[in-house]
Amino acid sequence: MTVVCPTPHHEDDVVLLGHGAGGRLTAELLDALVLPALGGPRGPLEDAALLPDHPDLVVSTDSFVVSPLFFPGGDIGSLAVHGTVNDLAMRGARPIALSVALIVEEGLPLTELGTVVESLGKAARDAGVPVITGDTKVVDRGAVDKLFVNTTGVGQRHLGLRPSAARARPGDAVLLSGPIGLHGTTVLSTREGLGFESDIATDSRPLHRLVETLAPLGEHIHTLRDPTRGGLAAALNEIARDSSVAVEIDESTVPVPAAVASACDLLGLDPLVVANEGCLVAFVDAAVAEDALTALRSRPEGAQAVRIGEVPPQGPPGRVTLRTLVDARRVVDMPLGEQLPRIC
């Protein structure tokens, strides 16, 4: 008797763009290939990791391959600083040092490289974090797309602030610090010449000072996450999975700028899966939800903070549900792959 596998394995399987999207394909790649090879303790994949034997220090590393290099409101240089600072902030930390590595394609105009590096330096100074080390490599024409940037950040956690993707609890309020979808639609519109660039700009900015305003609430702040690749949908699904809770959000409360909504309608995209670089989602004890909103709104980057949902007392663990404008319910799935490649 011959048994045929209904989903045969292909020896020529290759890496897809979707494997870098932060969705289900990324999780499969990590679980099947990367994490087993690296070993170490298993647990939730946080935005930044605790440094062994130094629980108040966190470290995060990230690589930026955004195309194009320049877009309304930012560029690959400032984006690299903001992205790494924000990953540290999502573990309740302020940044204390950065490293920067540049991988440059032969033929890149020095003026473009200079503009990126100046922007990167300004973003670091504005964030109050020094760049203390780095590296530069030049590769053959065609080996990379103009310029890739890798940054690593070290941060120190605020006293009493211990957010984790695994700490969301039934009864939590779900807060969002600002509008969604601006970064992804800005980059896509600039890349493809869609014409929305005059109406929108990236929301890329550092969020560590915003997180600092939440520090007095300490243990009441359970989870922080910046919804970058995969957007709000991916961030909420990761938290629901790692905390083994259900999450329910209200579509009428999720702030989507008009230009983002128009671009998504034109392209057939869901704003919930579009990348952001300047907002955060917070799961907090419901008893301090109003205090947390007041704290967030005290900073310009959190002026539009809103409550968008809650963690119900009961519900299927790992499931995210959206209450629609017509009072129906739909499941918000983890994105499969990359709808908007090369966004960060």
mmCIF file with all atom_site columns, C-alpha atoms in Angstrom, residues 167-289:
data_model
loop_
_atom_site.group_PDB
_atom_site.id
_atom_site.type_symbol
_atom_site.label_atom_id
_atom_site.label_alt_id
_atom_site.label_comp_id
_atom_site.label_asym_id
_atom_site.label_entity_id
_atom_site.label_seq_id
_atom_site.pdbx_PDB_ins_code
_atom_site.Cartn_x
_atom_site.Cartn_y
_atom_site.Cartn_z
_atom_site.occupancy
_atom_site.B_iso_or_equiv
_atom_site.pdbx_formal_charge
_atom_site.auth_seq_id
_atom_site.auth_comp_id
_atom_site.auth_asym_id
_atom_site.auth_atom_id
_atom_site.pdbx_PDB_model_num
ATOM 1   C CA . ARG A 1 167 ? 1.220   39.429 30.379 1.00 0.00 ? 167 ARG A CA 1
ATOM 2   C CA . ALA A 1 168 ? -2.145  40.477 28.911 1.00 0.00 ? 168 ALA A CA 1
ATOM 3   C CA . ARG A 1 169 ? -4.982  39.404 31.231 1.00 0.00 ? 169 ARG A CA 1
ATOM 4   C CA . PRO A 1 170 ? -8.778  39.013 31.106 1.00 0.00 ? 170 PRO A CA 1
ATOM 5   C CA . GLY A 1 171 ? -10.365 42.353 31.914 1.00 0.00 ? 171 GLY A CA 1
ATOM 6   C CA . ASP A 1 172 ? -7.547  44.429 30.392 1.00 0.00 ? 172 ASP A CA 1
ATOM 7   C CA . ALA A 1 173 ? -8.348  47.539 28.385 1.00 0.00 ? 173 ALA A CA 1
ATOM 8   C CA . VAL A 1 174 ? -6.692  47.795 24.960 1.00 0.00 ? 174 VAL A CA 1
ATOM 9   C CA . LEU A 1 175 ? -5.345  51.263 24.151 1.00 0.00 ? 175 LEU A CA 1
ATOM 10  C CA . LEU A 1 176 ? -3.904  52.664 20.923 1.00 0.00 ? 176 LEU A CA 1
ATOM 11  C CA . SER A 1 177 ? -1.683  55.753 20.983 1.00 0.00 ? 177 SER A CA 1
ATOM 12  C CA . GLY A 1 178 ? -2.608  57.149 17.567 1.00 0.00 ? 178 GLY A CA 1
ATOM 13  C CA . PRO A 1 179 ? -3.819  56.623 13.981 1.00 0.00 ? 179 PRO A CA 1
ATOM 14  C CA . ILE A 1 180 ? -2.828  53.497 12.052 1.00 0.00 ? 180 ILE A CA 1
ATOM 15  C CA . GLY A 1 181 ? -1.644  52.836 8.511  1.00 0.00 ? 181 GLY A CA 1
ATOM 16  C CA . LEU A 1 182 ? 0.308   56.026 7.805  1.00 0.00 ? 182 LEU A CA 1
ATOM 17  C CA . HIS A 1 183 ? 3.774   54.537 7.370  1.00 0.00 ? 183 HIS A CA 1
ATOM 18  C CA . GLY A 1 184 ? 2.838   51.642 5.119  1.00 0.00 ? 184 GLY A CA 1
ATOM 19  C CA . THR A 1 185 ? 0.632   53.659 2.790  1.00 0.00 ? 185 THR A CA 1
ATOM 20  C CA . THR A 1 186 ? 3.186   56.486 2.589  1.00 0.00 ? 186 THR A CA 1
ATOM 21  C CA . VAL A 1 187 ? 6.019   54.161 1.574  1.00 0.00 ? 187 VAL A CA 1
ATOM 22  C CA . LEU A 1 188 ? 3.860   52.216 -0.873 1.00 0.00 ? 188 LEU A CA 1
ATOM 23  C CA . SER A 1 189 ? 2.462   55.362 -2.479 1.00 0.00 ? 189 SER A CA 1
ATOM 24  C CA . THR A 1 190 ? 5.943   56.842 -2.904 1.00 0.00 ? 190 THR A CA 1
ATOM 25  C CA . ARG A 1 191 ? 7.328   53.603 -4.333 1.00 0.00 ? 191 ARG A CA 1
ATOM 26  C CA . GLU A 1 192 ? 4.520   53.037 -6.797 1.00 0.00 ? 192 GLU A CA 1
ATOM 27  C CA . GLY A 1 193 ? 3.696   56.672 -7.603 1.00 0.00 ? 193 GLY A CA 1
ATOM 28  C CA . LEU A 1 194 ? 0.086   56.356 -6.472 1.00 0.00 ? 194 LEU A CA 1
ATOM 29  C CA . GLY A 1 195 ? -0.331  60.051 -5.729 1.00 0.00 ? 195 GLY A CA 1
ATOM 30  C CA . PHE A 1 196 ? -1.211  59.863 -2.038 1.00 0.00 ? 196 PHE A CA 1
ATOM 31  C CA . GLU A 1 197 ? 2.172   61.292 -0.983 1.00 0.00 ? 197 GLU A CA 1
ATOM 32  C CA . SER A 1 198 ? 0.825   64.848 -0.908 1.00 0.00 ? 198 SER A CA 1
ATOM 33  C CA . ASP A 1 199 ? -1.854  63.838 1.628  1.00 0.00 ? 199 ASP A CA 1
ATOM 34  C CA . ILE A 1 200 ? 0.055   61.571 4.013  1.00 0.00 ? 200 ILE A CA 1
ATOM 35  C CA . ALA A 1 201 ? 3.442   61.173 5.647  1.00 0.00 ? 201 ALA A CA 1
ATOM 36  C CA . THR A 1 202 ? 5.002   58.414 7.692  1.00 0.00 ? 202 THR A CA 1
ATOM 37  C CA . ASP A 1 203 ? 4.288   58.394 11.417 1.00 0.00 ? 203 ASP A CA 1
ATOM 38  C CA . SER A 1 204 ? 7.882   57.279 12.109 1.00 0.00 ? 204 SER A CA 1
ATOM 39  C CA . ARG A 1 205 ? 9.009   58.717 15.457 1.00 0.00 ? 205 ARG A CA 1
ATOM 40  C CA . PRO A 1 206 ? 10.510  57.567 18.764 1.00 0.00 ? 206 PRO A CA 1
ATOM 41  C CA . LEU A 1 207 ? 8.075   56.366 21.423 1.00 0.00 ? 207 LEU A CA 1
ATOM 42  C CA . HIS A 1 208 ? 10.325  55.968 24.491 1.00 0.00 ? 208 HIS A CA 1
ATOM 43  C CA . ARG A 1 209 ? 9.228   59.268 26.029 1.00 0.00 ? 209 ARG A CA 1
ATOM 44  C CA . LEU A 1 210 ? 5.606   58.223 25.554 1.00 0.00 ? 210 LEU A CA 1
ATOM 45  C CA . VAL A 1 211 ? 6.307   54.972 27.381 1.00 0.00 ? 211 VAL A CA 1
ATOM 46  C CA . GLU A 1 212 ? 8.029   56.943 30.137 1.00 0.00 ? 212 GLU A CA 1
ATOM 47  C CA . THR A 1 213 ? 4.721   58.680 30.899 1.00 0.00 ? 213 THR A CA 1
ATOM 48  C CA . LEU A 1 214 ? 3.252   55.240 31.682 1.00 0.00 ? 214 LEU A CA 1
ATOM 49  C CA . ALA A 1 215 ? 6.043   54.303 34.100 1.00 0.00 ? 215 ALA A CA 1
ATOM 50  C CA . PRO A 1 216 ? 4.226   55.597 37.238 1.00 0.00 ? 216 PRO A CA 1
ATOM 51  C CA . LEU A 1 217 ? 1.478   53.036 36.546 1.00 0.00 ? 217 LEU A CA 1
ATOM 52  C CA . GLY A 1 218 ? 4.076   50.278 36.895 1.00 0.00 ? 218 GLY A CA 1
ATOM 53  C CA . GLU A 1 219 ? 2.692   46.751 37.090 1.00 0.00 ? 219 GLU A CA 1
ATOM 54  C CA . HIS A 1 220 ? -0.703  47.913 35.818 1.00 0.00 ? 220 HIS A CA 1
ATOM 55  C CA . ILE A 1 221 ? 0.870   48.206 32.339 1.00 0.00 ? 221 ILE A CA 1
ATOM 56  C CA . HIS A 1 222 ? 0.821   44.605 31.195 1.00 0.00 ? 222 HIS A CA 1
ATOM 57  C CA . THR A 1 223 ? 1.776   44.660 27.497 1.00 0.00 ? 223 THR A CA 1
ATOM 58  C CA . LEU A 1 224 ? 3.209   47.140 25.007 1.00 0.00 ? 224 LEU A CA 1
ATOM 59  C CA . ARG A 1 225 ? 3.755   46.492 21.304 1.00 0.00 ? 225 ARG A CA 1
ATOM 60  C CA . ASP A 1 226 ? 4.403   48.736 18.298 1.00 0.00 ? 226 ASP A CA 1
ATOM 61  C CA . PRO A 1 227 ? 2.401   47.391 15.350 1.00 0.00 ? 227 PRO A CA 1
ATOM 62  C CA . THR A 1 228 ? 5.015   47.514 12.590 1.00 0.00 ? 228 THR A CA 1
ATOM 63  C CA . ARG A 1 229 ? 5.161   44.653 10.054 1.00 0.00 ? 229 ARG A CA 1
ATOM 64  C CA . GLY A 1 230 ? 1.726   43.081 9.794  1.00 0.00 ? 230 GLY A CA 1
ATOM 65  C CA . GLY A 1 231 ? 0.145   46.127 11.386 1.00 0.00 ? 231 GLY A CA 1
ATOM 66  C CA . LEU A 1 232 ? -2.309  46.135 14.272 1.00 0.00 ? 232 LEU A CA 1
ATOM 67  C CA . ALA A 1 233 ? -3.693  42.749 13.223 1.00 0.00 ? 233 ALA A CA 1
ATOM 68  C CA . ALA A 1 234 ? -0.345  40.998 13.667 1.00 0.00 ? 234 ALA A CA 1
ATOM 69  C CA . ALA A 1 235 ? 0.428   42.764 16.958 1.00 0.00 ? 235 ALA A CA 1
ATOM 70  C CA . LEU A 1 236 ? -2.922  41.835 18.526 1.00 0.00 ? 236 LEU A CA 1
ATOM 71  C CA . ASN A 1 237 ? -2.691  38.235 17.330 1.00 0.00 ? 237 ASN A CA 1
ATOM 72  C CA . GLU A 1 238 ? 0.808   37.871 18.777 1.00 0.00 ? 238 GLU A CA 1
ATOM 73  C CA . ILE A 1 239 ? -0.329  39.183 22.138 1.00 0.00 ? 239 ILE A CA 1
ATOM 74  C CA . ALA A 1 240 ? -3.459  37.022 22.164 1.00 0.00 ? 240 ALA A CA 1
ATOM 75  C CA . ARG A 1 241 ? -1.350  33.951 21.324 1.00 0.00 ? 241 ARG A CA 1
ATOM 76  C CA . ASP A 1 242 ? 1.469   34.590 23.791 1.00 0.00 ? 242 ASP A CA 1
ATOM 77  C CA . SER A 1 243 ? -0.904  35.534 26.636 1.00 0.00 ? 243 SER A CA 1
ATOM 78  C CA . SER A 1 244 ? -3.476  32.819 25.831 1.00 0.00 ? 244 SER A CA 1
ATOM 79  C CA . VAL A 1 245 ? -6.340  35.300 25.900 1.00 0.00 ? 245 VAL A CA 1
ATOM 80  C CA . ALA A 1 246 ? -9.069  36.471 23.556 1.00 0.00 ? 246 ALA A CA 1
ATOM 81  C CA . VAL A 1 247 ? -9.015  40.077 22.338 1.00 0.00 ? 247 VAL A CA 1
ATOM 82  C CA . GLU A 1 248 ? -11.982 42.095 21.092 1.00 0.00 ? 248 GLU A CA 1
ATOM 83  C CA . ILE A 1 249 ? -11.696 45.519 19.440 1.00 0.00 ? 249 ILE A CA 1
ATOM 84  C CA . ASP A 1 250 ? -14.310 47.967 18.158 1.00 0.00 ? 250 ASP A CA 1
ATOM 85  C CA . GLU A 1 251 ? -13.932 49.083 14.544 1.00 0.00 ? 251 GLU A CA 1
ATOM 86  C CA . SER A 1 252 ? -15.637 52.428 15.254 1.00 0.00 ? 252 SER A CA 1
ATOM 87  C CA . THR A 1 253 ? -12.881 53.412 17.707 1.00 0.00 ? 253 THR A CA 1
ATOM 88  C CA . VAL A 1 254 ? -9.838  52.486 15.604 1.00 0.00 ? 254 VAL A CA 1
ATOM 89  C CA . PRO A 1 255 ? -8.470  55.734 14.114 1.00 0.00 ? 255 PRO A CA 1
ATOM 90  C CA . VAL A 1 256 ? -7.824  55.373 10.369 1.00 0.00 ? 256 VAL A CA 1
ATOM 91  C CA . PRO A 1 257 ? -6.915  58.639 8.553  1.00 0.00 ? 257 PRO A CA 1
ATOM 92  C CA . ALA A 1 258 ? -9.044  59.408 5.499  1.00 0.00 ? 258 ALA A CA 1
ATOM 93  C CA . ALA A 1 259 ? -6.074  59.210 3.111  1.00 0.00 ? 259 ALA A CA 1
ATOM 94  C CA . VAL A 1 260 ? -5.120  55.800 4.508  1.00 0.00 ? 260 VAL A CA 1
ATOM 95  C CA . ALA A 1 261 ? -8.701  54.560 4.125  1.00 0.00 ? 261 ALA A CA 1
ATOM 96  C CA . SER A 1 262 ? -8.798  55.810 0.520  1.00 0.00 ? 262 SER A CA 1
ATOM 97  C CA . ALA A 1 263 ? -5.487  54.153 -0.345 1.00 0.00 ? 263 ALA A CA 1
ATOM 98  C CA . CYS A 1 264 ? -6.566  50.888 1.233  1.00 0.00 ? 264 CYS A CA 1
ATOM 99  C CA . ASP A 1 265 ? -9.887  50.950 -0.620 1.00 0.00 ? 265 ASP A CA 1
ATOM 100 C CA . LEU A 1 266 ? -8.057  51.518 -3.904 1.00 0.00 ? 266 LEU A CA 1
ATOM 101 C CA . LEU A 1 267 ? -5.544  48.741 -3.301 1.00 0.00 ? 267 LEU A CA 1
ATOM 102 C CA . GLY A 1 268 ? -7.845  46.249 -1.595 1.00 0.00 ? 268 GLY A CA 1
ATOM 103 C CA . LEU A 1 269 ? -5.897  46.389 1.681  1.00 0.00 ? 269 LEU A CA 1
ATOM 104 C CA . ASP A 1 270 ? -7.137  46.115 5.240  1.00 0.00 ? 270 ASP A CA 1
ATOM 105 C CA . PRO A 1 271 ? -5.826  49.075 7.320  1.00 0.00 ? 271 PRO A CA 1
ATOM 106 C CA . LEU A 1 272 ? -5.388  46.661 10.225 1.00 0.00 ? 272 LEU A CA 1
ATOM 107 C CA . VAL A 1 273 ? -2.493  44.931 8.430  1.00 0.00 ? 273 VAL A CA 1
ATOM 108 C CA . VAL A 1 274 ? -0.702  48.063 7.207  1.00 0.00 ? 274 VAL A CA 1
ATOM 109 C CA . ALA A 1 275 ? 2.617   48.834 8.938  1.00 0.00 ? 275 ALA A CA 1
ATOM 110 C CA . ASN A 1 276 ? 3.053   51.646 11.462 1.00 0.00 ? 276 ASN A CA 1
ATOM 111 C CA . GLU A 1 277 ? 6.228   53.179 12.891 1.00 0.00 ? 277 GLU A CA 1
ATOM 112 C CA . GLY A 1 278 ? 4.956   55.737 15.378 1.00 0.00 ? 278 GLY A CA 1
ATOM 113 C CA . CYS A 1 279 ? 2.157   54.285 17.472 1.00 0.00 ? 279 CYS A CA 1
ATOM 114 C CA . LEU A 1 280 ? 1.837   51.642 20.164 1.00 0.00 ? 280 LEU A CA 1
ATOM 115 C CA . VAL A 1 281 ? -0.841  49.331 21.487 1.00 0.00 ? 281 VAL A CA 1
ATOM 116 C CA . ALA A 1 282 ? -1.070  48.884 25.263 1.00 0.00 ? 282 ALA A CA 1
ATOM 117 C CA . PHE A 1 283 ? -2.888  46.293 27.372 1.00 0.00 ? 283 PHE A CA 1
ATOM 118 C CA . VAL A 1 284 ? -3.504  47.812 30.803 1.00 0.00 ? 284 VAL A CA 1
ATOM 119 C CA . ASP A 1 285 ? -5.485  47.030 33.923 1.00 0.00 ? 285 ASP A CA 1
ATOM 120 C CA . ALA A 1 286 ? -8.967  48.413 33.247 1.00 0.00 ? 286 ALA A CA 1
ATOM 121 C CA . ALA A 1 287 ? -8.872  50.255 36.592 1.00 0.00 ? 287 ALA A CA 1
ATOM 122 C CA . VAL A 1 288 ? -6.082  52.537 35.306 1.00 0.00 ? 288 VAL A CA 1
ATOM 123 C CA . ALA A 1 289 ? -7.231  52.826 31.682 1.00 0.00 ? 289 ALA A CA 1
#
